[in-house]
Tab-separated table of C-alpha atoms in Angstrom:
chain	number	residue	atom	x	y	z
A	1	UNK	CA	55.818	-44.653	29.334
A	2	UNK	CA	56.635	-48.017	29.425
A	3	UNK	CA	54.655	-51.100	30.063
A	4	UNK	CA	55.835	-53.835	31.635
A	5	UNK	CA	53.118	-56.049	32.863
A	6	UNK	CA	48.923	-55.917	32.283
A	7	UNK	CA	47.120	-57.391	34.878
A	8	UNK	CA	43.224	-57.947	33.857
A	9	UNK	CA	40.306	-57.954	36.107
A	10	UNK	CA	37.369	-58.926	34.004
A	11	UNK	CA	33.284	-59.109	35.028
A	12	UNK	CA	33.186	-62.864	33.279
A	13	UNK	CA	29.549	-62.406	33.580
A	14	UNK	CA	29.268	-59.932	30.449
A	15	UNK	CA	30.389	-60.931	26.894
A	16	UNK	CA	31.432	-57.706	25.975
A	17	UNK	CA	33.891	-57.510	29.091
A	18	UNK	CA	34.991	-60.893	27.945
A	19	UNK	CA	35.691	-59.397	24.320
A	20	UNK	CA	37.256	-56.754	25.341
A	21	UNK	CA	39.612	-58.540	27.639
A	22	UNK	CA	40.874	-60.428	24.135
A	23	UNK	CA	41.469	-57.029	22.874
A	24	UNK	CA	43.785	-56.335	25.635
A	25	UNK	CA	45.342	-59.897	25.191
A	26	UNK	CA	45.941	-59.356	22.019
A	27	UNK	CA	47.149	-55.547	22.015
A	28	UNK	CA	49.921	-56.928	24.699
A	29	UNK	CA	51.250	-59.682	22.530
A	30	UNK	CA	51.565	-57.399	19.399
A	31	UNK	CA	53.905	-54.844	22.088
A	32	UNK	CA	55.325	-57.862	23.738
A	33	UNK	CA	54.044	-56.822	26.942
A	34	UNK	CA	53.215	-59.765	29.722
A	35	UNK	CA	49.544	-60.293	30.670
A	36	UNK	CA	47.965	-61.947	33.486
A	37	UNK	CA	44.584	-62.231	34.496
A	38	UNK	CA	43.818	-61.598	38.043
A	39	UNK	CA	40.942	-64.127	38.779
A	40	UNK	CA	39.472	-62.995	42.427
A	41	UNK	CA	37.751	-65.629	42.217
A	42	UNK	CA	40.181	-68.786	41.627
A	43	UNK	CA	39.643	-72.082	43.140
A	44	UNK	CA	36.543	-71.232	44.822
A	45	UNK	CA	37.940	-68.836	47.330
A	46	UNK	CA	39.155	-65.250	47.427
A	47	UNK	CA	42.461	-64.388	48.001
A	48	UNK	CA	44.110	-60.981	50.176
A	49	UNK	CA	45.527	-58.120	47.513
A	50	UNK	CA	49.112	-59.515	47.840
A	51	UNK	CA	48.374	-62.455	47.073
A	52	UNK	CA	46.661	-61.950	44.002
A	53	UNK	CA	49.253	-59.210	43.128
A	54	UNK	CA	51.769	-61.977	43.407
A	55	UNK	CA	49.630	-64.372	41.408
A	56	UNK	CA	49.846	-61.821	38.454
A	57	UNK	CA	53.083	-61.751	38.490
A	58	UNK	CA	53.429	-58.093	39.908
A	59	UNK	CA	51.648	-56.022	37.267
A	60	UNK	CA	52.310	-51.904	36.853
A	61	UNK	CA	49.000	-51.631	34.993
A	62	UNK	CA	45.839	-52.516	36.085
A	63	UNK	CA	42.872	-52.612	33.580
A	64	UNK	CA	39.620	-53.790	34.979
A	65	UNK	CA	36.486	-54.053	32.017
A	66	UNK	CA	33.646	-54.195	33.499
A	67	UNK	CA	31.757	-51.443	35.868
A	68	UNK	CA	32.274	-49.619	39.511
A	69	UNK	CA	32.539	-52.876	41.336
A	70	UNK	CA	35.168	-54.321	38.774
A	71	UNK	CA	36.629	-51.120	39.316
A	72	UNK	CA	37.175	-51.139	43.019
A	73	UNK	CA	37.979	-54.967	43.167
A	74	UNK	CA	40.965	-54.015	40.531
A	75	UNK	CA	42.034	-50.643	42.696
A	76	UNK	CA	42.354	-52.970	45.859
A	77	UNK	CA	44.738	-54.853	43.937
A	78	UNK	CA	46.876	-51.301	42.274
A	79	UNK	CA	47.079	-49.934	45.439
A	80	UNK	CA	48.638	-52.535	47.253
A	81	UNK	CA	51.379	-52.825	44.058
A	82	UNK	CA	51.619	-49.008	43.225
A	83	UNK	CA	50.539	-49.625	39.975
A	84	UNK	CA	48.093	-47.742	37.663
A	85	UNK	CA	44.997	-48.790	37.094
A	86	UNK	CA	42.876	-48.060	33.617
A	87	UNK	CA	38.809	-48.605	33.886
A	88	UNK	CA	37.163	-49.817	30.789
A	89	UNK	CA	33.173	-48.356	30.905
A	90	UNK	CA	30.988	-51.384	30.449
A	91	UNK	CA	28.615	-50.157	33.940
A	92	UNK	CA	25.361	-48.688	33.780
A	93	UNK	CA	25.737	-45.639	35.970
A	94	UNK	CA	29.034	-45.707	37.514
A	95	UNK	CA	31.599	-42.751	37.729
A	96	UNK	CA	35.326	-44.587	38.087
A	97	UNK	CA	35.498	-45.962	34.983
A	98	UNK	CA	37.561	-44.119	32.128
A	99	UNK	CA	37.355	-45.261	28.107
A	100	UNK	CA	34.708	-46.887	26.180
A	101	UNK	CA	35.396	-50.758	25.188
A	102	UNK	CA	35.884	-49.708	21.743
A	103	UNK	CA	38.463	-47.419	22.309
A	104	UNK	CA	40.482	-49.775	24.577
A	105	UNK	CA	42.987	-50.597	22.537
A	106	UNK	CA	43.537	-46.680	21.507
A	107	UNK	CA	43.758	-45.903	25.236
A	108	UNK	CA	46.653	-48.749	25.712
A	109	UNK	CA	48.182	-46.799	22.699
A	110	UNK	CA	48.117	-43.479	24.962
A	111	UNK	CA	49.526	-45.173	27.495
A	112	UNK	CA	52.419	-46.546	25.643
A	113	UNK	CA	53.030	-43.516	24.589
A	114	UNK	CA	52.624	-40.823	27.649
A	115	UNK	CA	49.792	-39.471	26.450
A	116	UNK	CA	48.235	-39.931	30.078
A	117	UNK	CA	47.782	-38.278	32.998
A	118	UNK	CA	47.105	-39.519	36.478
A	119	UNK	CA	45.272	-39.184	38.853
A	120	UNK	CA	45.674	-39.268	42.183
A	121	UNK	CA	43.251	-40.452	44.719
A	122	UNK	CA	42.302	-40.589	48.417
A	123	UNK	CA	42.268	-43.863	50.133
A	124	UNK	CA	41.040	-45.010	53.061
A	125	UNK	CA	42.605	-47.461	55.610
A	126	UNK	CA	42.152	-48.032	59.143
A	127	UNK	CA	42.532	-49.764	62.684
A	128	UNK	CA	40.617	-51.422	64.460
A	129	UNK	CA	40.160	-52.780	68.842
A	130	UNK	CA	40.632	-56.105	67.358
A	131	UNK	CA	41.463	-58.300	64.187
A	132	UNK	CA	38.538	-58.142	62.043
A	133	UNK	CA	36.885	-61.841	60.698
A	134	UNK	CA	33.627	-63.192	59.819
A	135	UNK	CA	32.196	-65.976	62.038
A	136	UNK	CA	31.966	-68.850	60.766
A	137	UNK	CA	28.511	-69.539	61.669
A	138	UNK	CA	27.634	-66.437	59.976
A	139	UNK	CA	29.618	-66.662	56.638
A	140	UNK	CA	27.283	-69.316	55.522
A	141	UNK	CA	23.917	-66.778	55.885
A	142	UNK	CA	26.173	-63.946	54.762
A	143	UNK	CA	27.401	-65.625	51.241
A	144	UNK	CA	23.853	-65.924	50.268
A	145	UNK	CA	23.564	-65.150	46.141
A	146	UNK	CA	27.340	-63.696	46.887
A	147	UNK	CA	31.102	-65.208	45.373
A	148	UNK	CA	33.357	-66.465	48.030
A	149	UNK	CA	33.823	-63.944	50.755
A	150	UNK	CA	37.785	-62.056	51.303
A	151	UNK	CA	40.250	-63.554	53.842
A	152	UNK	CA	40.062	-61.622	57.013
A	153	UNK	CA	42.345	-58.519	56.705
A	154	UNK	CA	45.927	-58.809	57.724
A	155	UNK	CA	47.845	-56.895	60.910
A	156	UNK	CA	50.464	-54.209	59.605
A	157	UNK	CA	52.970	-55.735	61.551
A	158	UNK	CA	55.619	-52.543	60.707
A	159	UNK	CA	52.737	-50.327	62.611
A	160	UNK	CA	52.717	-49.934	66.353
A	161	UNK	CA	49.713	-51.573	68.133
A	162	UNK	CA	48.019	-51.735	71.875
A	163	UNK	CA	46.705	-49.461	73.978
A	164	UNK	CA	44.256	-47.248	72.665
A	165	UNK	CA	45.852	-47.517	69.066
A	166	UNK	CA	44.855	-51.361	68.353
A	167	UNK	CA	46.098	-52.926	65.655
A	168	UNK	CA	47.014	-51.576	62.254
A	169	UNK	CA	44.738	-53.330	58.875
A	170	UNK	CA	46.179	-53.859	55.824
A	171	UNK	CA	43.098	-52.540	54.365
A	172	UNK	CA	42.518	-50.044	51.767
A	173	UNK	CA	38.853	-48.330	50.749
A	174	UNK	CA	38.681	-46.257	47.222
A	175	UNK	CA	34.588	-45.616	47.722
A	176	UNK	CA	33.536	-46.549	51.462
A	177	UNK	CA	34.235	-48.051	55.553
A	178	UNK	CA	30.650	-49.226	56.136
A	179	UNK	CA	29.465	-50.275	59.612
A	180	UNK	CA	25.673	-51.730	59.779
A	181	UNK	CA	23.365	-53.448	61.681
A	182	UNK	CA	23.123	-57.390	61.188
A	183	UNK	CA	19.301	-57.722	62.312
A	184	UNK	CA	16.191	-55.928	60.409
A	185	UNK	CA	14.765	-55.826	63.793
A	186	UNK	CA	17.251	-53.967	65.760
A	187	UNK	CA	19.776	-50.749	64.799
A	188	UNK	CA	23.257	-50.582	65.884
A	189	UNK	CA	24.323	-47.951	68.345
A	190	UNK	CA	27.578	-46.264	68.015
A	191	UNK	CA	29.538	-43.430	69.571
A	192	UNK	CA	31.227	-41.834	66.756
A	193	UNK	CA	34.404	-39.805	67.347
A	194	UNK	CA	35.736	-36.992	65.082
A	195	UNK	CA	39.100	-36.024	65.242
A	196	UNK	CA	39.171	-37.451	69.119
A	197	UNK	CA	36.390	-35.689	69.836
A	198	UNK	CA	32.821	-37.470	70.710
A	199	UNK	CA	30.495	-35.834	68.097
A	200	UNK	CA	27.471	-38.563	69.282
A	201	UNK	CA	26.060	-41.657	70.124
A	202	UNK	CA	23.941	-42.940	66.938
A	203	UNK	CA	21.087	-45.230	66.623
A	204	UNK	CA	21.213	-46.396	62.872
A	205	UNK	CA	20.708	-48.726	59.899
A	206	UNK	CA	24.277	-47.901	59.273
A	207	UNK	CA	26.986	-45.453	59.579
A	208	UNK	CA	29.368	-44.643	56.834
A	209	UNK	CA	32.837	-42.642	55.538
A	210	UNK	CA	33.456	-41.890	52.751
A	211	UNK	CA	35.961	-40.623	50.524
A	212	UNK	CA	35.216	-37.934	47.711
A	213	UNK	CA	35.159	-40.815	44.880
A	214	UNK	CA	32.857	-42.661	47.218
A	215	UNK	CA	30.598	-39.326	47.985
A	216	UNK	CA	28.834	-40.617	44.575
A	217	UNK	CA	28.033	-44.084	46.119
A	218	UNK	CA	26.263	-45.263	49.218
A	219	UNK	CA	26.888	-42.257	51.078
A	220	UNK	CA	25.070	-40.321	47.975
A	221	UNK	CA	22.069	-42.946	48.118
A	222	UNK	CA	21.851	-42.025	52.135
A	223	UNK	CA	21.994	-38.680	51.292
A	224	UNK	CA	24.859	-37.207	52.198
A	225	UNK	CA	26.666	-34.358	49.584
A	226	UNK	CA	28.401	-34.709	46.208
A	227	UNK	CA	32.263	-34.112	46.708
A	228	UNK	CA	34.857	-33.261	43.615
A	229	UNK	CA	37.135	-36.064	43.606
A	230	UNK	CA	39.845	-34.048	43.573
A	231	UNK	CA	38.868	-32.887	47.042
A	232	UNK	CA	40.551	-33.517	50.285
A	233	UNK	CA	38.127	-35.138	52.433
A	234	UNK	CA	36.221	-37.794	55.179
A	235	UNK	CA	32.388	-38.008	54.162
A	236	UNK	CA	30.594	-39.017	57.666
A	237	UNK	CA	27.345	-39.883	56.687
A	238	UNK	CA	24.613	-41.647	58.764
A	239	UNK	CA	22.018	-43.907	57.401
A	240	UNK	CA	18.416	-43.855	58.683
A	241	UNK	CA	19.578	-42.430	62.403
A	242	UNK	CA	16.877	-42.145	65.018
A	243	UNK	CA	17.764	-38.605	65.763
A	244	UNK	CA	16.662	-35.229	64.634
A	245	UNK	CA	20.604	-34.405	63.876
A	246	UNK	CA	20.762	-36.508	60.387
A	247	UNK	CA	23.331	-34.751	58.846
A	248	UNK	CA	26.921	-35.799	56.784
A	249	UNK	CA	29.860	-34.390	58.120
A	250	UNK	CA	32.730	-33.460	56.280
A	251	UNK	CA	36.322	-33.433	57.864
A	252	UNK	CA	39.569	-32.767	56.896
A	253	UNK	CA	42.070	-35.331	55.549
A	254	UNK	CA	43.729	-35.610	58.466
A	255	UNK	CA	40.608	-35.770	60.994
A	256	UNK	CA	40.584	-39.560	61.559
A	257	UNK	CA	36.606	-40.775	62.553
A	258	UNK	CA	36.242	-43.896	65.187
A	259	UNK	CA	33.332	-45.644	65.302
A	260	UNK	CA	32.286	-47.826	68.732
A	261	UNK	CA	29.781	-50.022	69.120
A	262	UNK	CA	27.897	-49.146	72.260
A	263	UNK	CA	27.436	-51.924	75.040
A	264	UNK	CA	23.752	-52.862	74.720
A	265	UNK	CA	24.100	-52.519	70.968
A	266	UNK	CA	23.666	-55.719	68.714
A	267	UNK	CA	26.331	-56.784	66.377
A	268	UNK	CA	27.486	-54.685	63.567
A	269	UNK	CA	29.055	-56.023	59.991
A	270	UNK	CA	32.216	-53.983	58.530
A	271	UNK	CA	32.105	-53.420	55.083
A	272	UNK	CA	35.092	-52.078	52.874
A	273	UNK	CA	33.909	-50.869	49.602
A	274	UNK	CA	31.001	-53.238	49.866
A	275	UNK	CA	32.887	-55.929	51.087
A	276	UNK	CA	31.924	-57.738	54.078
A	277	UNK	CA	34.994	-57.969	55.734
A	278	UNK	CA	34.433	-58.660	59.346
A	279	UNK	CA	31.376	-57.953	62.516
A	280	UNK	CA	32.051	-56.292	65.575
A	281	UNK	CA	30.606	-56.908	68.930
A	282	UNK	CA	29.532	-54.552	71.564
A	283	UNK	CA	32.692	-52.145	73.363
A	284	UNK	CA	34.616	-53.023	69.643
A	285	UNK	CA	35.915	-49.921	67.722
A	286	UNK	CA	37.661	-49.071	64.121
A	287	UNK	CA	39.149	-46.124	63.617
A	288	UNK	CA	39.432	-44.959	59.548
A	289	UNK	CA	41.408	-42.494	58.442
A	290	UNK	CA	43.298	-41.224	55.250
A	291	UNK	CA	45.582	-43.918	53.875
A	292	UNK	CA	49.176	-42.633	53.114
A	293	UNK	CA	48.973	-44.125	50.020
A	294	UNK	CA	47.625	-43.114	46.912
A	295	UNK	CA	45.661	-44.828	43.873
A	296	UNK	CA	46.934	-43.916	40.796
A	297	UNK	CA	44.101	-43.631	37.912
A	298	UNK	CA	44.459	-43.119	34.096
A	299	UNK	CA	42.831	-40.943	32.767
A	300	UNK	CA	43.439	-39.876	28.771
A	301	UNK	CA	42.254	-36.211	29.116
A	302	UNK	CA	40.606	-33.625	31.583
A	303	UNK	CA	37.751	-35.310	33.495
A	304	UNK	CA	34.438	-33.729	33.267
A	305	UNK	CA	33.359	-34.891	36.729
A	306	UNK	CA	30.614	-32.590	36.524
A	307	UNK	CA	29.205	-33.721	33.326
A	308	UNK	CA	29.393	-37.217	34.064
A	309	UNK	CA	27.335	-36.051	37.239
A	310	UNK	CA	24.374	-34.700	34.834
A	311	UNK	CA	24.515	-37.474	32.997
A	312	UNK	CA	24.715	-40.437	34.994
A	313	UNK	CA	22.089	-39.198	37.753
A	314	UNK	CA	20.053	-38.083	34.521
A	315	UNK	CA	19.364	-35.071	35.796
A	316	UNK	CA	16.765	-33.077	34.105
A	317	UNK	CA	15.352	-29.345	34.773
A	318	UNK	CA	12.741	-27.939	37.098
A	319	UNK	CA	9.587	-27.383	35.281
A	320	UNK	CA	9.742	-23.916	36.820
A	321	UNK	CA	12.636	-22.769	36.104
A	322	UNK	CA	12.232	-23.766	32.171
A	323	UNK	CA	9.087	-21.601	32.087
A	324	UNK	CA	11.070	-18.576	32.880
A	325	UNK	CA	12.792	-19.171	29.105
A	326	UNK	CA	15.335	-20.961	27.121
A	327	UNK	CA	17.345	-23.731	29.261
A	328	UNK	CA	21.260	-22.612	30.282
A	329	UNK	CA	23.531	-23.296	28.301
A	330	UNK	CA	25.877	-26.049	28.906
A	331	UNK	CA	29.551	-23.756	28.523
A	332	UNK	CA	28.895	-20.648	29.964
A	333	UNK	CA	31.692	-18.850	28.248
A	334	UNK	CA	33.212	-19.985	25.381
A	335	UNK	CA	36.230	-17.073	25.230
A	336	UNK	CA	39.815	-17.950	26.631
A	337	UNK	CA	39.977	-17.105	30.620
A	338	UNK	CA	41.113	-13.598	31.789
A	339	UNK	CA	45.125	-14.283	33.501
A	340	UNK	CA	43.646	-13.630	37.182
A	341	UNK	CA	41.422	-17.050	36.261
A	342	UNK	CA	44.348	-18.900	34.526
A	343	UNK	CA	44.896	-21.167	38.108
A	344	UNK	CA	40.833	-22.427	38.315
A	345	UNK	CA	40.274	-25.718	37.121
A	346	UNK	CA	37.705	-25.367	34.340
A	347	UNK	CA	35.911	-27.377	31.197
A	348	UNK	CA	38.066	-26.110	27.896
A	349	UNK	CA	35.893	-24.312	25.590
A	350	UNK	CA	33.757	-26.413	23.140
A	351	UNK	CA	34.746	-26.719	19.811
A	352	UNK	CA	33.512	-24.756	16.817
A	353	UNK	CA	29.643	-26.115	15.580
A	354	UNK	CA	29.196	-27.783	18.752
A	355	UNK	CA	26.090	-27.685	20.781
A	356	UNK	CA	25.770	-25.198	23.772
A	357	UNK	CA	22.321	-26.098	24.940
């Protein structure tokens, strides 16, 4: 496929990002491809998704070197272009990136030459009672050890507001819609609504939805389920609720979830894929809900979410269950599928010599 335009989105923190950013410099001049880095940091301040999509000179590929949080800070900016976006692995334990930094400029090859395929994932978006900022008394606290903060989100002015719709966010979420308490001291109560529906009034550290990408992330940590990415899915998951009912919730993609703060609740901070992005007061609300678009991720061959599952949590075996003899093997079946099993979605078979245990 053709290239027309590389935007970069590099964690300057980490030499070997910054190394392998040259690589991709360099792999672009040799194909006379335009490259632009996307600094989301520039001038001291952070700039909206548009803007820095502009500022880049509207790339079609997006490849972010660094880990999950370069990741999701280069998705914001595909999504709102429509572009792909190609994760170089330089994280510690993170599942969104694709290729190696050695094997960066092999994967640019693939993609020059259609050796790709894409994939497509959920993304959130949402509205909310009101626009959605940061007080400015509070930035200052809420910057502590942090990079400049994100512009308040901006009104979809093509969507229809008022009433009990609100207004529209340009917003998008790859992982998580995050809404927490402010004060150690004091838990934020919130009705939450599924599908229209009051489910129930919470008492929490925070409340959460996810999508199936972000099932791995905080929602995981608060212990709510593991979801396939290539599921179709909202992950409600509550964080440290003071009721016996502590469960995630799983709806379908097109089961929106509202969350209101109650009236003698204290403030509550919105985060979007860990970005503090505005606070709500008592009687406010946000609705999220499937975005209509999609984020478009290379990936170079099948993806073994799976594997990367059992070996990025580092899971290991119960004691108990190795007693009882020799460990399972990792392929269960290493002969070509029957035809009633051609449709399932499965590992292909290992190659000759390799190890099945």
């Amino acid at each position: 496929m053709r290239v027309n335009h590389v935007g970069l989105v590099v964690h300057g923190g980490r030499a070997e990002a910054v190394a392998a950013a040259q690589a991709v410099r360099e792999w672009c001049a040799e194909h006379a491809v335009a490259c632009a880095d996307i600094d989301v940091w520039q001038e001291g301040a952070r700039h909206s998704a548009r803007e820095e999509v502009d500022a880049a000179g509207d790339p079609d590929l997006i490849v972010t070197l660094g880990g999950d949080g370069t990741f999701l800070r280069g998705a914001r900016v595909a999504a709102e272009n429509d572009a792909l976006v190609l994760g170089v692995d330089l994280g510690r334990v993170g599942f969104l990136t694709e290729v190696p930094a050695p094997a960066v400029r092999a994967a640019l090859d693939a993609v020059l030459a259609g050796g790709i395929t894409v994939e497509s994932r959920m993304l959130l978006t949402l509205r909310a009672s009101c626009r959605l900022e940061v007080p400015a008394q509070m930035e200052a606290l809420l910057r502590y050890g942090r990079g400049p903060m994100l512009p308040p989100p901006r009104v979809r002015t093509e969507c229809v507001t008022g009433d009990d719709w609100g207004v529209a966010l340009n917003v998008t979420a790859l992982n998580d819609v995050v809404v927490e308490k402010l004060a150690r001291d004091r838990q934020v109560s919130v009705g939450v609504y599924l599908a229209g529906r009051l489910l129930a009034c919470y008492s929490a550290d925070a409340l959460l939805v996810a999508t199936p990408t972000g099932s791995t992330a905080y929602s995981f940590a608060a212990g709510g389920p593991v979801v396939s990415p290539r599921a179709e899915a909202l992950v409600f998951t509550p964080v440290a609720p003071h009721m016996v009912f502590n469960r995630s919730v799983v709806a379908a993609p097109d089961e929106p979830i509202a969350l209101r703060i109650l009236e003698r609740s204290g403030q509550a901070a919105v985060s979007i894929d860990g970005q503090l992005r505005g606070v709500l007061s008592p009687g406010d609300w946000i609705g999220v809900y499937a975005a209509p678009r999609r984020l478009k991720a290379v990936r170079l061959g099948p993806t073994d979410f799976y594997g990367r599952l059992r070996e990025r949590m580092n899971l290991t075996d119960a004691p108990a269950a190795l007693a009882d003899g020799e460990a399972a093997p990792l392929w269960p079946v290493t002969t070509p599928r029957p035809g009633d099993l051609a449709h399932l979605a499965l590992p292909p078979a290992p190659e000759k010599g390799t190890r099945l245990s």
